């Protein structure tokens, strides 16, 4: 698979073993191609990862091999890569790597990291999210064009409730992500509550196209706004991350005027470097903004006070949360019938 090569990054040298190892057989992309890609988009992916606890999605033998999520910082990680101590919903904790420089990204690529999953917090305050992340997830029977329709309405909703500015990107699959930089003064629970409020407002405006129903059997052919992606320990692939699909797509930041014209297939390991060289990071100013969630949290309060719309179910691996409704599929609840007092 070829002799190891050394890559220079910001004054450091990162050793890349087996550079000719094929990671994407359909396209012929190698481990070296992956590393060169991350070098080409380094300012962009560092903007998305810098100082954030980051889970690594690793494919040591390429996209057709086995994979795993590495949450804990590997024991062989260089001491120049900082970490943050984070706590999971179970109460357990771990030290996660926090990339701060290009060499850290290349070091992760050396060990088969395709996708980086950063937390929406910084290592100096791991309990206060600084991003509201909205995941527009097409359900069976829908596609990217349906996510685009929802994204444009979302753009209007965000502006209406607090003058929020969202930064859209492709997921690398069929969906869209919209990240809103926020002041880091709310808890994960409050940020999730704001995401639910967004989803419910979207449901009211687009009842035929959008849902926040947690149970798949209830969603139908709609765009699911996955509010649980804002729960603690839930992460979304970073901008510029390579996604583990045969054609090596990447999660591509977009300008709003591109959302209707661009398509996820336009952005992959081969095409993104040229786009980045021409345009740079189109979300480069994202960290210059910090918005308030007060208007969305007031919307959530009104939904609960006036319409009886409280919390929604958490993921199945979460402990039971205060105020959470019964965590059982509606069809199973119907079969079980009412309980006897």
Tab-separated table of C-alpha atoms in Angstrom:
chain	number	residue	atom	x	y	z
A	1	UNK	CA	0.000	0.000	0.000
A	2	UNK	CA	3.003	2.238	-0.450
A	3	UNK	CA	5.504	3.606	1.991
A	4	UNK	CA	4.388	6.055	4.649
A	5	UNK	CA	4.383	9.729	3.722
A	6	UNK	CA	4.811	12.776	5.899
A	7	UNK	CA	2.448	15.718	5.620
A	8	UNK	CA	3.308	19.182	6.878
A	9	UNK	CA	0.599	21.140	8.644
A	10	UNK	CA	1.139	24.374	10.521
A	11	UNK	CA	4.681	23.586	11.596
A	12	UNK	CA	3.907	19.970	12.526
A	13	UNK	CA	4.569	16.770	10.644
A	14	UNK	CA	1.896	14.072	10.493
A	15	UNK	CA	2.882	10.590	9.392
A	16	UNK	CA	0.412	8.863	7.064
A	17	UNK	CA	0.887	5.110	6.819
A	18	UNK	CA	-0.449	3.052	3.882
A	19	UNK	CA	-1.233	6.173	1.825
A	20	UNK	CA	-2.354	4.106	-1.181
A	21	UNK	CA	-4.944	2.158	0.793
A	22	UNK	CA	-8.231	2.501	-1.084
A	23	UNK	CA	-10.931	4.026	1.094
A	24	UNK	CA	-13.615	4.528	-1.584
A	25	UNK	CA	-13.458	1.665	-4.122
A	26	UNK	CA	-16.218	3.076	-6.336
A	27	UNK	CA	-14.189	6.238	-6.952
A	28	UNK	CA	-10.697	4.895	-6.255
A	29	UNK	CA	-9.998	7.471	-3.536
A	30	UNK	CA	-7.199	6.527	-1.144
A	31	UNK	CA	-6.246	7.434	2.402
A	32	UNK	CA	-3.825	10.003	0.953
A	33	UNK	CA	-6.672	11.497	-1.112
A	34	UNK	CA	-8.688	11.821	2.104
A	35	UNK	CA	-5.840	13.569	3.887
A	36	UNK	CA	-5.157	15.868	0.933
A	37	UNK	CA	-8.838	16.769	0.872
A	38	UNK	CA	-8.761	17.820	4.523
A	39	UNK	CA	-5.654	19.873	3.830
A	40	UNK	CA	-7.481	21.640	0.992
A	41	UNK	CA	-10.452	22.612	3.184
A	42	UNK	CA	-8.539	23.014	6.448
A	43	UNK	CA	-9.693	26.570	7.308
A	44	UNK	CA	-13.303	25.539	6.801
A	45	UNK	CA	-13.327	22.347	8.809
A	46	UNK	CA	-11.299	23.986	11.575
A	47	UNK	CA	-13.888	26.738	11.783
A	48	UNK	CA	-16.491	24.010	12.326
A	49	UNK	CA	-14.432	21.970	14.837
A	50	UNK	CA	-12.207	24.392	16.709
A	51	UNK	CA	-12.288	23.809	20.468
A	52	UNK	CA	-15.327	21.533	20.195
A	53	UNK	CA	-15.396	18.058	21.801
A	54	UNK	CA	-15.479	15.840	18.726
A	55	UNK	CA	-16.510	12.249	18.124
A	56	UNK	CA	-14.639	10.495	15.313
A	57	UNK	CA	-16.487	8.244	12.865
A	58	UNK	CA	-13.730	5.864	11.828
A	59	UNK	CA	-13.444	3.452	8.888
A	60	UNK	CA	-9.919	1.994	9.250
A	61	UNK	CA	-10.355	-0.198	6.156
A	62	UNK	CA	-12.305	2.255	4.091
A	63	UNK	CA	-15.974	2.822	3.467
A	64	UNK	CA	-16.692	-0.852	2.731
A	65	UNK	CA	-15.135	-2.069	5.980
A	66	UNK	CA	-16.229	-2.062	9.579
A	67	UNK	CA	-16.700	1.243	11.346
A	68	UNK	CA	-17.130	2.650	14.825
A	69	UNK	CA	-17.620	5.923	16.665
A	70	UNK	CA	-14.683	6.970	18.827
A	71	UNK	CA	-15.930	9.192	21.622
A	72	UNK	CA	-13.058	8.877	24.070
A	73	UNK	CA	-9.753	10.411	23.095
A	74	UNK	CA	-7.481	7.578	21.870
A	75	UNK	CA	-4.610	6.675	24.150
A	76	UNK	CA	-2.134	7.256	21.330
A	77	UNK	CA	-3.368	10.795	20.655
A	78	UNK	CA	-0.548	13.372	20.655
A	79	UNK	CA	-0.356	15.546	23.744
A	80	UNK	CA	-0.573	18.705	21.608
A	81	UNK	CA	-4.222	17.931	20.792
A	82	UNK	CA	-6.357	19.320	23.636
A	83	UNK	CA	-9.341	17.524	25.144
A	84	UNK	CA	-12.523	18.429	26.988
A	85	UNK	CA	-14.200	16.461	29.761
A	86	UNK	CA	-17.808	15.836	28.772
A	87	UNK	CA	-20.654	14.044	30.543
A	88	UNK	CA	-23.090	11.700	28.827
A	89	UNK	CA	-26.808	11.397	29.682
A	90	UNK	CA	-26.024	8.145	31.505
A	91	UNK	CA	-23.861	10.072	33.961
A	92	UNK	CA	-20.649	8.565	32.641
A	93	UNK	CA	-17.998	10.909	31.331
A	94	UNK	CA	-15.025	10.964	29.001
A	95	UNK	CA	-12.285	13.144	27.591
A	96	UNK	CA	-12.907	13.929	23.913
A	97	UNK	CA	-10.448	15.425	21.482
A	98	UNK	CA	-10.907	19.101	20.574
A	99	UNK	CA	-9.247	19.923	17.246
A	100	UNK	CA	-7.569	23.309	17.208
A	101	UNK	CA	-5.235	22.987	14.215
A	102	UNK	CA	-4.948	21.336	10.834
A	103	UNK	CA	-2.526	18.680	12.061
A	104	UNK	CA	-5.188	17.303	14.431
A	105	UNK	CA	-7.553	16.734	11.522
A	106	UNK	CA	-4.817	14.980	9.524
A	107	UNK	CA	-3.908	12.863	12.554
A	108	UNK	CA	-7.528	11.700	12.747
A	109	UNK	CA	-7.560	10.969	8.995
A	110	UNK	CA	-4.469	8.782	9.467
A	111	UNK	CA	-6.622	6.519	11.640
A	112	UNK	CA	-9.444	6.300	9.139
A	113	UNK	CA	-11.677	9.133	10.317
A	114	UNK	CA	-14.073	10.053	7.544
A	115	UNK	CA	-16.608	12.123	9.479
A	116	UNK	CA	-16.141	14.500	12.391
A	117	UNK	CA	-19.055	14.907	14.808
A	118	UNK	CA	-18.510	17.993	16.982
A	119	UNK	CA	-20.619	18.842	20.010
A	120	UNK	CA	-22.444	22.210	19.873
A	121	UNK	CA	-20.267	23.482	22.750
A	122	UNK	CA	-16.710	24.721	23.286
A	123	UNK	CA	-14.263	23.111	25.667
A	124	UNK	CA	-14.301	26.085	28.044
A	125	UNK	CA	-18.036	25.572	28.733
A	126	UNK	CA	-19.226	22.101	27.820
A	127	UNK	CA	-22.723	22.493	29.284
A	128	UNK	CA	-23.830	25.576	27.327
A	129	UNK	CA	-24.456	25.043	23.608
A	130	UNK	CA	-23.448	27.860	21.293
A	131	UNK	CA	-25.313	26.495	18.266
A	132	UNK	CA	-28.962	25.647	17.644
A	133	UNK	CA	-28.839	22.883	15.065
A	134	UNK	CA	-31.891	22.089	12.931
A	135	UNK	CA	-31.827	18.757	11.086
A	136	UNK	CA	-34.220	18.505	8.122
A	137	UNK	CA	-34.441	14.753	7.599
A	138	UNK	CA	-36.355	13.433	4.548
A	139	UNK	CA	-38.503	10.419	5.373
A	140	UNK	CA	-39.260	7.597	2.895
A	141	UNK	CA	-41.202	9.009	-0.002
A	142	UNK	CA	-39.500	12.411	0.218
A	143	UNK	CA	-36.187	13.689	-1.072
A	144	UNK	CA	-33.764	16.596	-1.066
A	145	UNK	CA	-36.151	18.865	-2.963
A	146	UNK	CA	-38.666	18.464	-0.135
A	147	UNK	CA	-35.958	19.392	2.373
A	148	UNK	CA	-35.221	22.496	0.289
A	149	UNK	CA	-38.881	23.548	0.454
A	150	UNK	CA	-38.823	23.168	4.235
A	151	UNK	CA	-35.484	25.005	4.515
A	152	UNK	CA	-36.852	28.124	2.829
A	153	UNK	CA	-39.776	28.249	5.251
A	154	UNK	CA	-37.371	27.626	8.126
A	155	UNK	CA	-35.342	30.622	6.950
A	156	UNK	CA	-38.454	32.767	7.389
A	157	UNK	CA	-39.361	31.268	10.779
A	158	UNK	CA	-35.911	31.933	12.189
A	159	UNK	CA	-35.981	35.532	11.014
A	160	UNK	CA	-39.439	36.077	12.497
A	161	UNK	CA	-38.584	34.727	15.953
A	162	UNK	CA	-35.695	36.814	17.172
A	163	UNK	CA	-34.104	37.799	13.882
A	164	UNK	CA	-32.109	34.564	13.872
A	165	UNK	CA	-29.729	33.813	11.022
A	166	UNK	CA	-29.265	30.203	10.022
A	167	UNK	CA	-26.333	28.797	8.085
A	168	UNK	CA	-27.438	25.940	5.768
A	169	UNK	CA	-25.400	22.970	4.605
A	170	UNK	CA	-26.048	19.694	2.886
A	171	UNK	CA	-25.964	16.661	5.137
A	172	UNK	CA	-24.000	14.697	2.562
A	173	UNK	CA	-27.101	12.556	2.081
A	174	UNK	CA	-30.633	13.628	1.185
A	175	UNK	CA	-31.140	16.163	3.951
A	176	UNK	CA	-30.181	19.649	5.015
A	177	UNK	CA	-28.784	21.054	8.243
A	178	UNK	CA	-29.231	24.636	9.402
A	179	UNK	CA	-27.000	25.871	12.227
A	180	UNK	CA	-27.795	29.024	14.197
A	181	UNK	CA	-24.962	30.495	16.307
A	182	UNK	CA	-26.384	31.414	19.714
A	183	UNK	CA	-25.261	32.987	22.944
A	184	UNK	CA	-23.915	30.196	25.207
A	185	UNK	CA	-26.267	30.914	28.099
A	186	UNK	CA	-28.852	28.160	27.821
A	187	UNK	CA	-28.775	24.494	28.797
A	188	UNK	CA	-29.095	21.551	26.428
A	189	UNK	CA	-32.672	21.108	27.672
A	190	UNK	CA	-33.555	24.705	26.829
A	191	UNK	CA	-31.921	24.568	23.394
A	192	UNK	CA	-33.835	21.354	22.655
A	193	UNK	CA	-37.031	23.103	23.749
A	194	UNK	CA	-36.291	25.882	21.266
A	195	UNK	CA	-35.758	23.296	18.494
A	196	UNK	CA	-39.135	21.727	19.322
A	197	UNK	CA	-40.757	25.163	19.121
A	198	UNK	CA	-39.221	25.666	15.666
A	199	UNK	CA	-40.495	22.273	14.560
A	200	UNK	CA	-44.027	22.891	15.783
A	201	UNK	CA	-44.166	26.293	14.097
A	202	UNK	CA	-42.994	24.640	10.890
A	203	UNK	CA	-45.719	21.986	11.278
A	204	UNK	CA	-48.358	24.696	11.573
A	205	UNK	CA	-47.124	26.418	8.430
A	206	UNK	CA	-46.437	23.292	6.366
A	207	UNK	CA	-48.687	20.533	7.774
A	208	UNK	CA	-48.500	18.477	4.589
A	209	UNK	CA	-44.725	18.603	4.385
A	210	UNK	CA	-43.188	18.781	7.872
A	211	UNK	CA	-43.458	16.757	11.093
A	212	UNK	CA	-41.908	16.562	14.550
A	213	UNK	CA	-43.452	13.135	15.273
A	214	UNK	CA	-40.774	11.080	17.001
A	215	UNK	CA	-42.212	7.678	16.103
A	216	UNK	CA	-41.531	6.662	12.512
A	217	UNK	CA	-44.955	5.067	12.157
A	218	UNK	CA	-46.517	8.524	12.605
A	219	UNK	CA	-44.301	10.615	10.343
A	220	UNK	CA	-45.616	9.765	6.901
A	221	UNK	CA	-43.984	11.109	3.738
A	222	UNK	CA	-42.736	14.328	5.289
A	223	UNK	CA	-39.574	16.116	6.360
A	224	UNK	CA	-38.830	15.198	9.962
A	225	UNK	CA	-37.356	17.998	12.053
A	226	UNK	CA	-35.181	15.902	14.345
A	227	UNK	CA	-35.320	17.974	17.511
A	228	UNK	CA	-33.440	15.273	19.437
A	229	UNK	CA	-30.290	16.149	17.546
A	230	UNK	CA	-30.075	19.021	20.024
A	231	UNK	CA	-30.101	16.700	23.054
A	232	UNK	CA	-26.909	16.192	25.045
A	233	UNK	CA	-24.441	13.833	23.327
A	234	UNK	CA	-26.285	14.016	20.009
A	235	UNK	CA	-24.108	15.398	17.253
A	236	UNK	CA	-24.370	16.253	13.555
A	237	UNK	CA	-21.628	15.776	10.981
A	238	UNK	CA	-19.511	18.891	10.672
A	239	UNK	CA	-19.304	21.105	7.651
A	240	UNK	CA	-16.754	19.717	5.163
A	241	UNK	CA	-16.834	16.231	6.706
A	242	UNK	CA	-16.624	13.351	4.259
A	243	UNK	CA	-19.622	11.040	4.558
A	244	UNK	CA	-19.348	7.238	4.447
A	245	UNK	CA	-21.090	6.614	1.146
A	246	UNK	CA	-19.611	5.001	-1.982
A	247	UNK	CA	-19.292	8.250	-3.978
A	248	UNK	CA	-17.490	10.099	-1.130
A	249	UNK	CA	-19.915	13.017	-0.656
A	250	UNK	CA	-19.148	15.819	1.768
A	251	UNK	CA	-21.327	18.007	3.965
A	252	UNK	CA	-21.227	21.262	2.029
A	253	UNK	CA	-21.889	24.730	3.501
A	254	UNK	CA	-24.207	26.749	1.274
A	255	UNK	CA	-25.271	30.346	0.874
A	256	UNK	CA	-29.041	30.728	1.114
A	257	UNK	CA	-29.307	31.698	-2.549
A	258	UNK	CA	-27.717	28.334	-3.442
A	259	UNK	CA	-30.115	26.169	-1.435
A	260	UNK	CA	-32.611	25.788	-4.283
A	261	UNK	CA	-30.028	25.245	-7.012
A	262	UNK	CA	-27.278	23.143	-5.431
A	263	UNK	CA	-27.633	19.394	-4.997
A	264	UNK	CA	-25.789	17.087	-2.580
A	265	UNK	CA	-24.268	15.192	-5.515
A	266	UNK	CA	-22.453	18.388	-6.511
A	267	UNK	CA	-20.139	18.151	-3.519
A	268	UNK	CA	-17.685	15.356	-2.949
A	269	UNK	CA	-14.079	14.652	-2.079
A	270	UNK	CA	-13.003	15.569	-5.622
A	271	UNK	CA	-15.128	18.669	-6.272
A	272	UNK	CA	-15.132	20.481	-2.932
A	273	UNK	CA	-11.428	21.510	-3.008
A	274	UNK	CA	-11.992	23.475	-6.224
A	275	UNK	CA	-15.077	25.171	-4.771
A	276	UNK	CA	-13.156	26.015	-1.610
A	277	UNK	CA	-10.229	27.403	-3.584
A	278	UNK	CA	-12.625	29.681	-5.493
A	279	UNK	CA	-15.033	30.754	-2.736
A	280	UNK	CA	-13.314	29.918	0.530
A	281	UNK	CA	-15.497	28.991	3.492
A	282	UNK	CA	-18.918	30.476	2.707
A	283	UNK	CA	-19.723	30.237	6.450
A	284	UNK	CA	-16.494	31.962	7.495
A	285	UNK	CA	-18.341	34.693	9.393
A	286	UNK	CA	-20.573	32.308	11.344
A	287	UNK	CA	-18.660	32.773	14.596
A	288	UNK	CA	-19.041	36.541	14.298
A	289	UNK	CA	-22.726	36.170	15.191
A	290	UNK	CA	-24.426	35.262	18.470
A	291	UNK	CA	-28.220	35.227	18.601
A	292	UNK	CA	-30.730	34.975	21.435
A	293	UNK	CA	-33.217	32.117	21.932
A	294	UNK	CA	-35.606	34.224	23.996
A	295	UNK	CA	-38.241	34.572	21.251
A	296	UNK	CA	-38.239	30.826	20.532
A	297	UNK	CA	-38.434	29.939	24.213
A	298	UNK	CA	-41.391	32.306	24.599
A	299	UNK	CA	-42.993	30.554	21.619
A	300	UNK	CA	-42.445	27.240	23.430
A	301	UNK	CA	-44.071	28.688	26.547
A	302	UNK	CA	-47.102	29.827	24.530
A	303	UNK	CA	-47.409	26.423	22.883
A	304	UNK	CA	-47.517	24.793	26.305
A	305	UNK	CA	-49.740	27.385	27.991
A	306	UNK	CA	-52.268	27.913	25.192
A	307	UNK	CA	-52.212	24.599	23.356
A	308	UNK	CA	-51.071	22.053	25.934
A	309	UNK	CA	-47.996	21.215	23.872
A	310	UNK	CA	-45.337	20.124	26.328
A	311	UNK	CA	-42.216	18.042	25.898
A	312	UNK	CA	-41.650	15.309	23.312
A	313	UNK	CA	-39.953	11.889	23.701
A	314	UNK	CA	-36.201	11.631	24.117
A	315	UNK	CA	-34.042	8.989	22.380
A	316	UNK	CA	-34.461	5.448	23.748
A	317	UNK	CA	-31.060	5.330	25.461
A	318	UNK	CA	-31.819	8.406	27.582
A	319	UNK	CA	-32.916	8.204	31.200
A	320	UNK	CA	-36.504	9.271	31.748
A	321	UNK	CA	-36.547	13.066	31.694
A	322	UNK	CA	-38.739	15.413	33.782
A	323	UNK	CA	-41.945	16.313	31.953
A	324	UNK	CA	-41.338	13.821	29.171
A	325	UNK	CA	-44.433	12.030	27.817
A	326	UNK	CA	-44.718	8.255	27.782
A	327	UNK	CA	-41.895	6.823	25.693
A	328	UNK	CA	-43.733	4.077	23.829
A	329	UNK	CA	-44.764	3.631	20.210
A	330	UNK	CA	-48.411	4.630	19.731
A	331	UNK	CA	-49.276	1.302	18.083
A	332	UNK	CA	-47.823	-0.644	21.002
A	333	UNK	CA	-49.633	1.600	23.478
A	334	UNK	CA	-52.933	0.892	21.692
A	335	UNK	CA	-52.338	-2.871	21.780
A	336	UNK	CA	-51.544	-2.721	25.476
A	337	UNK	CA	-54.795	-0.888	26.186
A	338	UNK	CA	-55.568	1.254	29.207
A	339	UNK	CA	-53.977	0.334	32.508
A	340	UNK	CA	-56.104	-0.551	35.510
A	341	UNK	CA	-55.902	2.005	38.340
